[in-house]
Each structure stands twice: as structure tokens, then as C-alpha cells.
Amino acid sequence: MNLHRDTIFALSSGRPPAAIAVVRISGPRARFGLETIAGTVPEPRKARLVRVRDPKAAEDIDEALALWFPGPKSETGEDVAELQLHGGRAVVASVLAALGKLEGFRLAEPGEFTRRAFENGRLDLTAVEGLADLISAETEAQRRQAFRQLKGLLGDRAEAWRARLIQALALVEAHIDFPDEADLPEDLVAPALKIARDLHEEIMEALAGADRGERLREGLVVAIAGPPNAGKSTLLNRIARREAAIVSAIPGTTRDVIEVHLDLDGYPVTLLDTAGIRESEDPIEQEGVKRARARAAEADLVLWVVEPGVKVSIEYPAGRGPGPEIWLIQNKADLSRPMTSIINKSESENQFKIIKSISAMTGQGMNELMNMLSTYAASFFEPEKGALITRTRHRRALQEAAETLDRALAKHVAGREEIIAEELRLAGRALGRLTGRVDVEDILDVIFSDFCIGK
Ligand code: GDP
């Protein structure tokens, strides 16, 4: 343990007032801190009732449960103390102030506890990301994925891959260093290439499932689009069961993109209400239309809302991919007007799936629509087991590993062991970056700043 390091402390539970507030202390002087403000150090990992006081003020602040986790087998790998206080604002403020007066103590920065855990080898980088995701998980499916990531789903896999790469590299290097050694097996390179081929295949397989994992983090994006006044805002409100968008009878009042986050049977769904996508003279409205088009182009599914009896043309902006699936929703079924005729003017090769008749106002046909959405979300996110990769960072590192392996296996480098060795080394580095084993300084700040103070 680095004795010159600051001892850090923070409120680790939610914002007071609350029934209980948890204050954590980590660092070389954690024991001293506990002795000073709680008067005692409990047995490791056993809760004990203590009186908490400010030594400078010689006054009891609160009665609390104290816990003591000696390093290195603690959350951060350092000595850690925890106080479970009554969660009042003044109690917490007073305890934090008392700790702040101790020499070598300072308030933790966001994510600093987790950063120390990473630096002390308690968590690898993918687990750190899993932890961040677990804290922000809003639905069951997200929680499940984040928890698996925290428990090493990708990290352990990457480390195992790296170990095999090192083994392959050792074989190639042995061949380079001792080409004529009598007691070495005839061919060392062939088994090394076999390892590289297997790894390449496994990494490609993981990459194939990448989309799903990243999507699960971000949610299924459903855009509600269609001409002004068709009832898009009313539909959004009905789906979200709350007043998130302005419902108005005047066309073009939904000027910006309104987003509503939903939990649909455990799956995260983001609903977008796009402003009535249509040409307009009004500059503010034009801006809204522009934003709506850009955001809508990234949607996974579009609910295109139309009014019965009105001739409509569907003009859906093309995104990067093949274009989202479009469900045609005929709203205002309560008006009993004739069906709508449609002209497809979509820029991309969108498929219209369903013509569905509903009334956003009366709720008619809504249950069926919601069931269809749930089924769609479930099939969109399944199979979850493919979700090894949850971030662009993971995908990039694995792509790099796969590409370098590909180069090591290329025909034109056959027999050029120096080059093969170098490519294997690069592939190993890409995997090392994934778990944070090698040169990751630059990305650490980005990852840890995602956390709140006290984590
Ligand atoms: P948007 O411009 O597409 O967002 O449309 P709004 O949601 O603002 O609705 C436009 C008008 O249509 C409002 O007066 C709504 O009350 C009305 N409206 C919406 N849905 C229905 C429906 O199912 N039936 C009837 N009769 N009116 C509706």
C-alpha cells in the first residue's frame, strides 16, 4: 500500500435526508480516521455500534454502525472503513467536516474509489464499466447485462484470449531465437498459427453480437412520425401514460424532438415524438424539422401515424443502415372515416409492416399495439447471451485484435516469423487495452468521470 497516498472519504449513499447515510473512507490512514472519530476499530467485516464525534469539537455527532475492511481484500484494495449514520443533512455535513480536518484526508473525487479498485487490480476496466452501467441501469435487461459485465463476462474472456496469444507468441519467438535447436519440436509456428486462427474465429463471433449489447445499453429507439395533426403527441402521451409532449390541435406545435424513456417488459425503449416532418417557412420550425429528421433517421422502428381519409405520402429520412422498419398506424379510428391511401416516398428501402387502426384519444386498439411493441422489443434484444460487447470501446479493441490476427495469418507473411510475432504482440496489446492492462491512461479519465462522488 502506498502510504503517501491521500486517504479519501465521501458520502456513498444517496442525497440526504434519508433514513441512513453511508460514509466511506479509503486509504492508508483509514484506520486512524476510524479510531479518531469512532473511538474504536471493529473486528474486520463485523458491524459495531459506535459513537461518532468530532475530535476537535469534543462533541458526539451521531450514533452509527461502523465497519472495517482491512486491505488488500477490500473493495478498493486499500484499508476501507464505513460508517452507517442517520441520514440527516446536518449529520452528514458534520461527519464529512470532521473527517476533512484530519491530516492526510480529503474528499474523494467522482469515481475515485472505483479508480483505486482498478489501480489495485480489484476490478478490470470492463468490470468498472459494468459497475457504471449497473448503477445507471433502469430496466431488468440492462441490469442483467451490467451485472454480468461487472462479474467479468467480457473481462475474463479477454484475459483468457490474451493468455493464449502470449502462448502463441512464445512459440513463434522460440522458433526465431532457436531455429536449429535439436531438442525443440520440429515446427513451433504451426501450433502458434492454429491458436491465432481459433482466436480470430472466437473474436469475430463475439463481434457479431456486438450490436445487441450496445443497443441494450442505449435502448430501442422508436420514433413516432407522420404529418402534423395526425395525433402523434396524443399517441406518445398515451404510450408513456404521462404528459411528456404538448398535445395541441394546432399543426406544428411540437417543434422539437421529445424523448420519453420507457421500461417495456424489462426492455429499455426510447420514444421520440418528431415534429410534424414537413416543410415550413418559420425558421424555428425548420430547425425543429431538421433535428427531427436527424434523430428519426437513427430510429430502429417508426410508428407512422396517419389520419383516416387523408391521402398521405411517407417520406422517411434515410439513416446509415438499411432503414428502420415502419409500422403504419391509422389513428382516430373513432372518427369512422374511410381508410387512407398511401404513396411511398421513402428515401430508403423501408418496409411497411402493419396497418393498424387505433384511437389514441379513446384508447381503442392500444392494448394490441402495446403487445406488438413488447414482442418487437423482446425479439430485438434477444438473444441476450450474444451481448458480450456493450460499448464502442470494446468493439474497437476487438476489431483491432481481429485485424492484427488476420494480418498474422495472411498468406504473404507465411514464413516471416518476425512479422507474425509483431502482429501477435499487437493483438495482445489490443486485448490488454480492453481490460486496462496496458497503456490506457488516456481513456481512464473518461471512464471514471462517469461515476458520481462516493463510488
Ligand atoms: P400531432 O401534431 O401529430 O402531434 O397531433 P396531436 O397529438 O397534437 O393531435 C392533433 C389533434 O388530433 C388534437 O386535437 C387531438 O386531440 C386530436 N386527436 C389525436 N388523436 C385522436 C383520436 O384518436 N381521435 C380523435 N378524434 N382525435 C384525435
XYZ file of C-alpha atoms and ligand atoms in Angstrom:
483
model
C 0.000 0.000 0.000
C 1.205 3.457 -0.866
C 1.483 5.241 2.494
C 1.892 8.663 0.934
C -1.434 8.490 -0.749
C -4.299 10.651 0.462
C -6.987 8.957 2.446
C -10.251 9.726 0.716
C -13.778 9.878 2.059
C -17.235 10.600 0.705
C -20.922 10.129 1.183
C -21.558 6.943 -0.812
C -25.317 6.726 -0.409
C -27.935 8.969 -1.996
C -28.624 12.569 -1.236
C -29.814 13.273 2.314
C -32.216 13.416 4.030
C -32.640 9.655 4.121
C -33.010 7.006 6.813
C -29.370 6.013 6.556
C -26.294 7.658 5.086
C -23.181 5.661 4.272
C -19.828 7.405 4.514
C -16.839 5.543 3.162
C -13.180 6.086 3.903
C -10.367 4.509 1.921
C -6.612 4.837 2.159
C -3.582 4.344 4.372
C -4.999 6.392 7.263
C -8.497 4.873 7.229
C -7.784 3.055 10.472
C -6.575 6.201 12.146
C -9.672 8.016 10.887
C -11.986 5.418 12.372
C -10.124 5.411 15.709
C -10.302 9.170 15.845
C -13.926 9.772 15.037
C -15.495 6.497 16.217
C -13.112 5.813 19.096
C -12.613 2.197 18.074
C -11.935 -0.160 15.185
C -14.394 -3.057 14.918
C -13.368 -6.589 14.034
C -12.874 -6.914 10.264
C -16.165 -7.163 8.357
C -18.300 -7.110 11.542
C -20.689 -4.268 12.227
C -20.352 -2.475 15.540
C -22.335 0.302 17.171
C -20.180 3.368 17.786
C -20.446 6.977 18.885
C -19.219 9.304 16.163
C -17.647 12.536 17.308
C -15.640 15.438 16.007
C -12.361 15.225 17.998
C -11.753 18.936 17.520
C -15.169 19.866 18.862
C -15.201 17.132 21.546
C -18.876 16.520 20.938
C -20.858 13.479 19.829
C -22.354 13.886 16.379
C -24.326 10.684 15.994
C -24.555 7.015 16.836
C -23.638 4.819 13.883
C -22.711 1.360 12.681
C -19.033 1.097 11.856
C -17.429 -1.462 9.571
C -13.766 -2.163 8.994
C -12.359 -3.803 5.854
C -8.569 -4.108 6.036
C -6.786 -4.103 2.674
C -5.947 -5.672 0.346
C -9.157 -7.708 0.459
C -11.436 -4.707 0.387
C -13.448 -3.027 -2.313
C -10.657 -0.605 -3.216
C -7.777 -2.883 -2.247
C -6.822 -0.358 0.453
C -7.928 -0.160 4.073
C -11.588 0.793 3.998
C -13.889 1.989 6.772
C -17.596 2.541 6.509
C -19.994 4.428 8.733
C -23.735 3.976 8.534
C -25.112 7.154 10.012
C -28.541 8.632 10.420
C -29.127 10.206 7.052
C -29.787 13.810 8.006
C -28.131 16.675 6.163
C -26.504 18.128 9.272
C -25.274 14.722 10.454
C -23.618 14.003 7.127
C -22.187 17.515 6.807
C -20.774 17.338 10.324
C -19.118 13.926 9.839
C -17.622 14.954 6.492
C -16.321 18.160 8.090
C -14.771 16.187 10.968
C -13.023 13.847 8.535
C -11.828 16.767 6.441
C -9.960 18.156 9.431
C -7.810 15.033 9.771
C -4.341 15.187 8.303
C -3.947 13.354 5.013
C -7.694 13.216 4.470
C -9.611 14.763 1.604
C -12.985 14.424 -0.090
C -12.972 11.818 -2.885
C -13.311 12.839 -6.500
C -16.035 11.307 -8.694
C -15.266 7.634 -9.286
C -12.131 7.720 -7.145
C -12.987 4.682 -5.006
C -13.549 2.654 -8.153
C -10.403 4.056 -9.714
C -8.369 2.853 -6.755
C -10.035 -0.554 -7.045
C -8.933 -0.656 -10.676
C -5.395 0.507 -9.897
C -5.090 -2.119 -7.179
C -6.246 -4.849 -9.535
C -9.604 -5.421 -7.801
C -11.559 -4.704 -10.982
C -10.559 -4.688 -14.623
C -11.725 -1.939 -16.918
C -14.667 -3.840 -18.377
C -15.864 -4.550 -14.828
C -15.545 -0.857 -13.991
C -17.765 -0.091 -16.967
C -20.158 -2.821 -15.855
C -20.350 -1.161 -12.455
C -21.134 2.224 -14.017
C -23.842 0.573 -16.114
C -25.240 -1.271 -13.114
C -25.629 1.983 -11.217
C -27.431 3.606 -14.129
C -29.436 0.527 -15.187
C -33.123 1.340 -15.434
C -34.595 -1.937 -16.612
C -34.173 -5.635 -15.808
C -32.422 -6.462 -19.063
C -29.937 -3.624 -18.588
C -29.293 -4.636 -15.003
C -28.673 -8.236 -16.013
C -26.212 -7.263 -18.718
C -24.368 -4.781 -16.484
C -24.101 -7.285 -13.648
C -22.604 -9.910 -15.949
C -20.117 -7.342 -17.201
C -19.197 -6.422 -13.615
C -18.649 -10.096 -12.882
C -16.178 -10.423 -15.728
C -18.211 -11.705 -18.667
C -16.036 -9.860 -21.171
C -13.010 -9.148 -18.971
C -12.339 -12.807 -18.125
C -12.843 -13.788 -21.721
C -10.408 -11.130 -22.942
C -7.814 -12.179 -20.370
C -8.141 -15.816 -21.429
C -7.704 -14.796 -25.068
C -4.658 -12.756 -24.157
C -3.106 -15.668 -22.267
C -3.493 -17.873 -25.341
C -1.989 -15.158 -27.527
C 1.024 -14.938 -25.260
C 1.389 -18.687 -25.560
C 1.302 -18.437 -29.380
C 3.785 -15.596 -29.288
C 6.156 -17.607 -27.087
C 6.128 -20.425 -29.640
C 6.939 -18.090 -32.522
C 9.672 -16.365 -30.535
C 11.207 -19.696 -29.595
C 11.343 -20.521 -33.280
C 13.027 -17.181 -34.043
C 15.540 -17.420 -31.195
C 16.498 -21.068 -31.561
C 15.965 -22.054 -35.178
C 18.350 -25.000 -35.086
C 17.933 -26.230 -31.534
C 17.867 -30.033 -31.602
C 15.567 -30.620 -28.637
C 12.853 -28.255 -29.844
C 9.954 -29.833 -31.681
C 10.170 -29.632 -35.439
C 7.574 -26.991 -36.030
C 6.659 -24.380 -33.455
C 4.978 -21.987 -35.827
C 2.165 -24.255 -36.987
C 0.640 -24.685 -33.487
C 1.044 -20.949 -32.903
C -0.895 -20.198 -36.078
C -3.538 -22.687 -35.069
C -4.045 -20.734 -31.822
C -4.212 -17.485 -33.772
C -6.816 -18.931 -36.143
C -9.018 -20.173 -33.297
C -8.768 -16.834 -31.516
C -9.646 -14.961 -34.664
C -12.751 -17.046 -35.068
C -13.861 -16.577 -31.466
C -13.294 -12.840 -31.546
C -15.234 -12.498 -34.800
C -18.080 -14.398 -33.194
C -18.113 -12.003 -30.228
C -18.075 -9.059 -32.628
C -21.076 -10.427 -34.475
C -23.188 -9.994 -31.337
C -21.800 -6.529 -30.599
C -24.742 -4.540 -31.848
C -27.174 -6.043 -29.379
C -25.107 -5.297 -26.300
C -24.551 -1.694 -27.271
C -28.217 -1.329 -28.135
C -29.303 -2.747 -24.810
C -27.316 -0.042 -23.094
C -28.894 2.650 -25.228
C -32.362 1.229 -25.637
C -34.614 0.516 -28.588
C -35.378 3.799 -30.321
C -38.941 4.125 -31.565
C -39.828 7.278 -33.494
C -43.370 8.491 -33.791
C -43.635 10.283 -37.106
C -46.197 11.412 -39.608
C -47.929 14.559 -40.815
C -48.950 17.345 -38.432
C -52.160 16.878 -36.524
C -52.270 13.120 -37.095
C -52.182 12.572 -33.330
C -48.510 11.781 -32.698
C -48.286 13.648 -29.412
C -51.531 12.150 -28.222
C -50.189 8.691 -29.043
C -46.909 9.364 -27.274
C -48.722 10.506 -24.190
C -50.978 7.515 -24.241
C -48.000 5.169 -24.527
C -45.958 6.943 -21.907
C -49.026 7.421 -19.711
C -47.835 10.857 -18.809
C -47.850 14.355 -20.154
C -44.465 14.420 -21.833
C -45.419 16.141 -25.061
C -47.598 19.102 -25.786
C -50.867 17.909 -27.231
C -52.362 20.566 -29.379
C -54.831 20.935 -32.209
C -52.610 23.480 -33.976
C -50.280 21.809 -36.511
C -46.570 22.189 -35.899
C -46.564 22.964 -32.185
C -44.335 20.020 -31.360
C -41.283 21.874 -32.536
C -38.511 19.821 -31.124
C -37.863 16.164 -30.641
C -39.386 14.978 -27.405
C -37.896 11.853 -25.844
C -39.585 9.583 -23.378
C -37.770 6.669 -21.786
C -39.861 3.637 -21.097
C -39.485 0.262 -19.490
C -41.350 -2.125 -21.753
C -41.439 -5.557 -20.091
C -37.914 -5.022 -18.835
C -36.562 -3.686 -22.112
C -35.402 -0.098 -22.413
C -37.288 1.854 -25.056
C -36.815 5.470 -26.063
C -39.839 7.014 -27.730
C -39.276 10.005 -29.963
C -42.019 12.377 -30.936
C -40.719 14.006 -34.088
C -42.078 17.400 -35.010
C -44.525 17.163 -37.868
C -41.995 16.462 -40.558
C -42.962 18.900 -43.279
C -41.582 21.937 -44.999
C -42.098 25.247 -43.264
C -41.265 28.935 -43.654
C -40.852 29.506 -39.934
C -37.105 29.327 -39.089
C -37.733 27.871 -35.629
C -39.919 25.225 -37.126
C -37.356 24.497 -39.840
C -34.748 23.859 -37.165
C -37.144 21.521 -35.364
C -37.785 19.670 -38.590
C -34.066 19.327 -39.239
C -33.413 17.884 -35.792
C -36.407 15.621 -36.024
C -35.177 14.207 -39.319
C -31.682 13.535 -37.989
C -32.889 11.854 -34.826
C -35.620 9.914 -36.603
C -33.112 8.600 -39.133
C -31.414 6.721 -36.298
C -34.575 5.093 -35.015
C -34.912 1.315 -35.005
C -38.648 1.375 -35.506
C -41.009 4.044 -36.776
C -44.660 4.405 -35.932
C -46.000 6.412 -38.838
C -49.239 7.979 -37.701
C -51.870 8.992 -40.235
C -55.399 10.285 -40.138
C -58.077 8.277 -41.894
C -59.387 9.669 -45.139
C -56.386 11.907 -45.697
C -54.090 10.926 -48.547
C -50.583 10.574 -47.179
C -47.111 10.135 -48.524
C -44.468 8.669 -46.338
C -41.170 10.455 -46.555
C -38.836 8.922 -44.118
C -35.248 10.166 -43.878
C -32.598 7.587 -44.690
C -30.213 6.698 -41.872
C -26.929 4.885 -42.081
C -28.273 1.371 -42.197
C -30.942 -0.276 -44.317
C -33.556 1.961 -42.713
C -35.885 1.239 -39.848
C -38.982 -0.846 -40.012
C -42.098 1.282 -40.413
C -45.451 0.478 -38.905
C -48.301 2.367 -40.359
C -50.669 3.466 -37.618
C -54.046 4.738 -38.675
C -55.179 6.918 -35.817
C -58.556 8.442 -34.964
C -60.402 5.194 -35.600
C -63.223 6.689 -33.522
C -63.994 9.127 -36.340
C -65.094 6.270 -38.655
C -63.731 7.856 -41.813
C -62.545 5.740 -44.758
C -59.085 4.177 -44.846
C -56.111 6.102 -46.011
C -54.388 5.669 -49.336
C -50.634 5.739 -49.245
C -47.858 6.746 -51.560
C -44.400 5.636 -50.505
C -41.836 8.343 -50.999
C -39.332 6.989 -48.544
C -35.661 7.676 -49.328
C -34.536 4.297 -48.072
C -35.755 0.788 -48.657
C -38.094 0.777 -45.693
C -40.623 -1.929 -45.300
C -44.126 -1.117 -44.189
C -45.194 -3.805 -41.894
C -48.553 -3.179 -40.453
C -51.560 -1.063 -40.960
C -53.078 -0.760 -37.602
C -56.209 1.088 -36.680
C -56.222 2.777 -33.288
C -57.583 5.753 -31.467
C -55.010 7.493 -29.339
C -57.796 9.510 -27.827
C -60.181 6.763 -26.732
C -57.529 4.072 -26.288
C -59.111 1.773 -28.838
C -56.605 -0.771 -30.227
C -53.917 0.402 -27.799
C -53.512 -2.884 -25.937
C -52.814 -4.672 -29.159
C -50.298 -2.040 -30.227
C -48.510 -2.221 -26.870
C -48.327 -6.020 -27.129
C -46.838 -5.707 -30.579
C -44.248 -3.271 -29.260
C -43.304 -5.578 -26.380
C -42.918 -8.525 -28.728
C -40.824 -6.414 -31.052
C -38.571 -5.238 -28.203
C -38.103 -8.801 -26.952
C -37.065 -10.125 -30.360
C -34.902 -7.051 -30.908
C -32.827 -7.675 -27.793
C -32.749 -11.459 -27.815
C -30.656 -13.493 -27.642
C -29.048 -11.651 -24.778
C -26.230 -14.109 -24.457
C -24.638 -12.596 -27.551
C -24.150 -9.379 -25.654
C -20.515 -9.709 -24.718
C -19.703 -6.272 -26.040
C -21.546 -3.317 -24.619
C -19.511 -0.345 -25.731
C -17.863 1.092 -28.813
C -14.586 0.911 -26.920
C -14.944 -2.868 -26.625
C -15.853 -3.245 -30.270
C -12.870 -1.172 -31.410
C -10.397 -3.146 -29.293
C -11.726 -6.480 -30.526
C -11.804 -5.291 -34.125
C -8.188 -4.284 -33.805
C -7.273 -7.650 -32.302
C -9.113 -9.447 -35.113
C -7.440 -7.348 -37.803
C -3.945 -7.905 -36.464
C -4.601 -11.637 -36.161
C -5.833 -11.561 -39.718
C -2.549 -9.988 -40.784
C -0.551 -12.551 -38.814
C -2.380 -15.296 -40.676
C -2.093 -13.721 -44.133
C -0.508 -15.805 -46.879
C 2.201 -13.302 -47.740
C 3.653 -13.331 -44.230
C 3.920 -17.123 -44.104
C 7.472 -17.995 -43.125
C 8.223 -14.427 -41.961
C 8.122 -15.144 -38.254
C 9.345 -11.709 -37.195
C 6.272 -10.141 -38.726
C 3.963 -12.789 -37.304
C 5.399 -12.204 -33.825
C 4.894 -8.470 -34.128
C 1.266 -8.855 -35.195
C 0.590 -11.245 -32.319
C 2.121 -8.738 -29.946
C -0.162 -6.005 -31.311
C -3.220 -8.238 -30.966
C -2.262 -8.901 -27.355
C -1.959 -5.199 -26.725
C -5.432 -4.570 -28.145
C -6.861 -7.152 -25.751
C -4.815 -5.706 -22.895
C -6.315 -2.305 -23.539
C -9.757 -3.812 -23.252
C -9.197 -4.901 -19.649
C -6.943 -1.960 -18.853
C -3.730 -3.933 -18.585
C -1.750 -1.765 -20.972
C -1.436 1.883 -21.952
C -4.900 3.120 -21.154
C -4.074 6.314 -19.218
C -5.849 8.457 -21.790
C -9.169 6.642 -21.521
C -9.209 6.276 -17.742
C -10.306 9.825 -17.038
C -13.184 9.443 -19.449
C -14.418 6.223 -17.891
C -14.109 7.237 -14.247
C -15.582 10.683 -14.656
C -18.873 8.914 -15.489
C -19.195 7.996 -11.832
C -20.622 10.014 -9.022
C -18.685 11.005 -5.919
C -18.582 8.247 -3.330
C -18.319 5.427 -5.877
P -49.583 15.741 -33.767
O -49.468 17.087 -34.417
O -49.457 14.652 -34.761
O -48.684 15.570 -32.593
O -51.110 15.640 -33.244
P -51.717 15.863 -31.796
O -51.421 14.726 -30.924
O -51.327 17.229 -31.315
O -53.266 15.792 -32.121
C -53.873 16.654 -33.048
C -55.379 16.725 -32.791
O -55.995 15.453 -33.047
C -55.724 17.057 -31.347
O -56.823 17.909 -31.344
C -56.089 15.724 -30.736
O -56.980 15.837 -29.668
C -56.699 15.009 -31.919
N -56.592 13.552 -31.809
C -55.498 12.838 -31.527
N -55.771 11.505 -31.518
C -57.088 11.387 -31.798
C -58.001 10.266 -31.946
O -57.639 9.099 -31.784
N -59.286 10.559 -32.262
C -59.733 11.830 -32.433
N -60.991 12.000 -32.726
N -58.911 12.900 -32.302
C -57.617 12.696 -32.001
